């Protein structure tokens, strides 16, 4: 698939979730399965052995069970932002169902897309991008690059080596004054 066919977007967070208290975005899980179908056996085993533990660990998520005669097993996940994800769990064992539920529990509900950038801000800078020439004197813009004045490195402070040399020079001068 080409890059134009895959939807892309910037990094998003649901209402800055996690900046304060984390709120699980999974609102509701609905298990739909057949009581007699062999493909729903893993789903029935998961419901019997693990669903109560999942419900206790995630009190903010409502869990519903809907037996449907002659239907394939699936789980419908509904998120706080209104999005719904339907996952076919037919012929899966309870461990795989547990992994998929963990995946759905930790999702934000936002569609999975290709990221355009790894960072994004809602209020970009109006000052523009910083360059080495941002705060320079404008007369330097029209001068030649071989100008000696441009090649000089300007320092406000002494380097550590220069400070040590100056301290050594001062100590020698003090020693000379004491001996004379």
Coordinates of C-alpha atoms in Angstrom, one line a residue:
X1 CA 0.0 0.0 0.0
X2 CA 1.4 3.4 -0.9
X3 CA 1.9 6.2 1.6
X4 CA -1.1 8.2 0.2
X5 CA -3.5 5.3 0.8
X6 CA -2.6 4.9 4.5
X7 CA -4.2 7.7 6.6
X8 CA -1.7 9.8 8.5
X9 CA -2.0 12.3 11.3
X10 CA 0.0 14.0 14.1
X11 CA 0.5 12.6 17.6
X12 CA -2.7 12.9 19.6
X13 CA -3.7 12.4 23.2
X14 CA -7.2 12.1 24.4
X15 CA -7.8 15.3 26.5
X16 CA -4.1 15.2 27.7
X17 CA -4.9 11.9 29.4
X18 CA -2.2 11.0 31.8
X19 CA -1.2 14.6 32.5
X20 CA -3.1 14.3 35.7
X21 CA -5.0 11.2 36.6
X22 CA -5.1 8.4 34.0
X23 CA -8.6 7.5 32.8
X24 CA -9.0 4.2 30.9
X25 CA -10.6 5.0 27.6
X26 CA -12.3 1.6 27.2
X27 CA -15.9 2.1 28.2
X28 CA -17.7 -1.1 27.3
X29 CA -16.9 -4.7 26.1
X30 CA -19.5 -6.8 24.6
X31 CA -18.9 -10.5 24.0
X32 CA -21.0 -12.1 21.3
X33 CA -20.7 -15.8 20.9
X34 CA -22.6 -19.1 20.2
X35 CA -23.2 -21.4 23.1
X36 CA -22.9 -24.6 21.0
X37 CA -20.4 -23.7 18.2
X38 CA -16.9 -25.2 18.3
X39 CA -15.4 -21.9 17.1
X40 CA -16.7 -20.2 20.3
X41 CA -15.1 -22.7 22.7
X42 CA -12.1 -20.4 23.5
X43 CA -14.5 -17.5 24.2
X44 CA -16.7 -19.7 26.5
X45 CA -13.6 -20.9 28.3
X46 CA -12.3 -17.3 28.7
X47 CA -15.7 -16.2 30.1
X48 CA -15.9 -19.0 32.6
X49 CA -12.3 -18.7 33.9
X50 CA -10.9 -15.2 33.3
X51 CA -13.7 -12.7 32.8
X52 CA -14.5 -12.1 36.4
X53 CA -10.8 -11.3 37.1
X54 CA -10.7 -8.9 34.2
X55 CA -13.9 -7.2 35.5
X56 CA -12.4 -6.8 39.0
X57 CA -9.1 -5.4 37.6
X58 CA -11.0 -2.9 35.4
X59 CA -14.0 -1.5 37.3
X60 CA -14.4 1.4 34.9
X61 CA -15.2 -1.0 32.0
X62 CA -18.7 -2.4 31.7
X63 CA -18.7 -6.0 30.4
X64 CA -21.7 -7.5 28.7
X65 CA -22.2 -11.1 27.4
X66 CA -24.7 -11.8 24.5
X67 CA -25.1 -15.4 23.4
X68 CA -26.1 -15.4 19.8
X69 CA -27.1 -18.7 18.2
X70 CA -25.0 -19.7 15.1
X71 CA -22.9 -16.5 15.1
X72 CA -19.1 -16.3 15.1
X73 CA -17.5 -15.2 18.3
X74 CA -16.5 -11.5 18.5
X75 CA -15.9 -8.8 21.0
X76 CA -17.1 -5.2 20.5
X77 CA -15.1 -2.5 22.3
X78 CA -16.6 0.9 22.8
X79 CA -14.4 3.8 23.8
X80 CA -15.2 7.1 25.6
X81 CA -14.7 9.1 22.3
X82 CA -17.5 7.2 20.7
X83 CA -15.4 4.9 18.4
X84 CA -16.2 1.2 18.2
X85 CA -13.8 -1.6 17.4
X86 CA -15.1 -5.1 16.5
X87 CA -12.6 -7.9 16.9
X88 CA -13.3 -11.4 15.6
X89 CA -12.2 -13.9 18.3
X90 CA -13.6 -17.0 16.6
X91 CA -11.4 -20.1 17.1
X92 CA -9.0 -18.2 19.5
X93 CA -7.8 -19.8 22.7
X94 CA -8.3 -18.0 26.0
X95 CA -4.7 -16.7 26.2
X96 CA -5.0 -15.0 22.8
X97 CA -8.3 -13.5 23.8
X98 CA -6.6 -12.2 27.0
X99 CA -3.9 -10.5 24.8
X100 CA -6.4 -8.9 22.5
X101 CA -8.4 -7.6 25.5
X102 CA -5.3 -6.1 27.0
X103 CA -4.6 -4.5 23.6
X104 CA -8.1 -3.0 23.5
X105 CA -7.9 -1.9 27.2
X106 CA -4.7 0.1 26.7
X107 CA -5.9 1.8 23.4
X108 CA -7.2 5.3 23.4
X109 CA -9.9 4.7 20.9
X110 CA -8.3 6.9 18.3
X111 CA -7.8 5.2 14.9
X112 CA -4.4 3.7 14.3
X113 CA -2.7 5.8 11.7
X114 CA 0.8 6.5 10.3
X115 CA 2.4 9.4 12.2
X116 CA 3.6 12.4 10.2
X117 CA 6.0 13.6 12.9
X118 CA 7.1 12.3 16.2
X119 CA 6.1 15.6 17.9
X120 CA 3.4 18.2 17.5
X121 CA 2.2 21.3 19.2
X122 CA -1.2 23.0 19.2
X123 CA 0.4 26.4 19.5
X124 CA 3.5 26.7 17.2
X125 CA 6.0 29.5 17.7
X126 CA 5.4 32.7 15.9
X127 CA 9.1 33.7 16.1
X128 CA 10.2 31.2 13.5
X129 CA 13.0 28.7 13.5
X130 CA 16.3 29.6 15.2
X131 CA 19.4 29.8 13.0
X132 CA 22.9 30.9 13.7
X133 CA 22.2 34.2 12.0
X134 CA 19.1 35.0 14.1
X135 CA 20.6 37.5 16.5
X136 CA 23.5 38.7 14.4
X137 CA 24.1 42.3 13.2
X138 CA 22.4 42.9 9.9
X139 CA 25.6 44.3 8.4
X140 CA 27.0 40.8 8.5
X141 CA 24.4 39.6 6.0
X142 CA 25.8 41.7 3.2
X143 CA 29.5 41.1 3.9
X144 CA 31.7 38.6 2.1
X145 CA 32.2 35.1 3.7
X146 CA 36.0 35.5 3.6
X147 CA 35.8 38.5 5.9
X148 CA 38.2 38.1 8.9
X149 CA 35.6 39.7 11.2
X150 CA 33.1 36.9 10.5
X151 CA 35.6 34.2 11.0
X152 CA 36.5 35.4 14.6
X153 CA 35.0 33.4 17.4
X154 CA 33.4 35.7 20.0
X155 CA 33.5 34.5 23.6
X156 CA 32.1 36.3 26.6
X157 CA 33.9 34.1 29.1
X158 CA 37.4 32.7 29.4
X159 CA 37.8 29.0 28.7
X160 CA 38.9 26.7 31.5
X161 CA 42.4 26.5 30.1
X162 CA 42.7 30.3 29.9
X163 CA 41.5 30.5 33.5
X164 CA 44.1 28.0 34.7
X165 CA 46.9 29.8 32.8
X166 CA 45.8 33.1 34.3
X167 CA 45.7 31.6 37.9
X168 CA 49.2 30.1 37.3
X169 CA 50.5 33.5 36.1
X170 CA 49.1 35.2 39.2
X171 CA 50.6 32.7 41.5
X172 CA 54.1 33.1 39.9
X173 CA 53.8 36.9 40.2
X174 CA 52.9 36.5 43.9
X175 CA 55.9 34.2 44.5
X176 CA 58.2 36.7 42.7
X177 CA 56.9 39.5 44.9
X178 CA 57.5 37.5 48.1
X179 CA 61.1 36.5 47.1
X180 CA 62.1 40.1 46.3

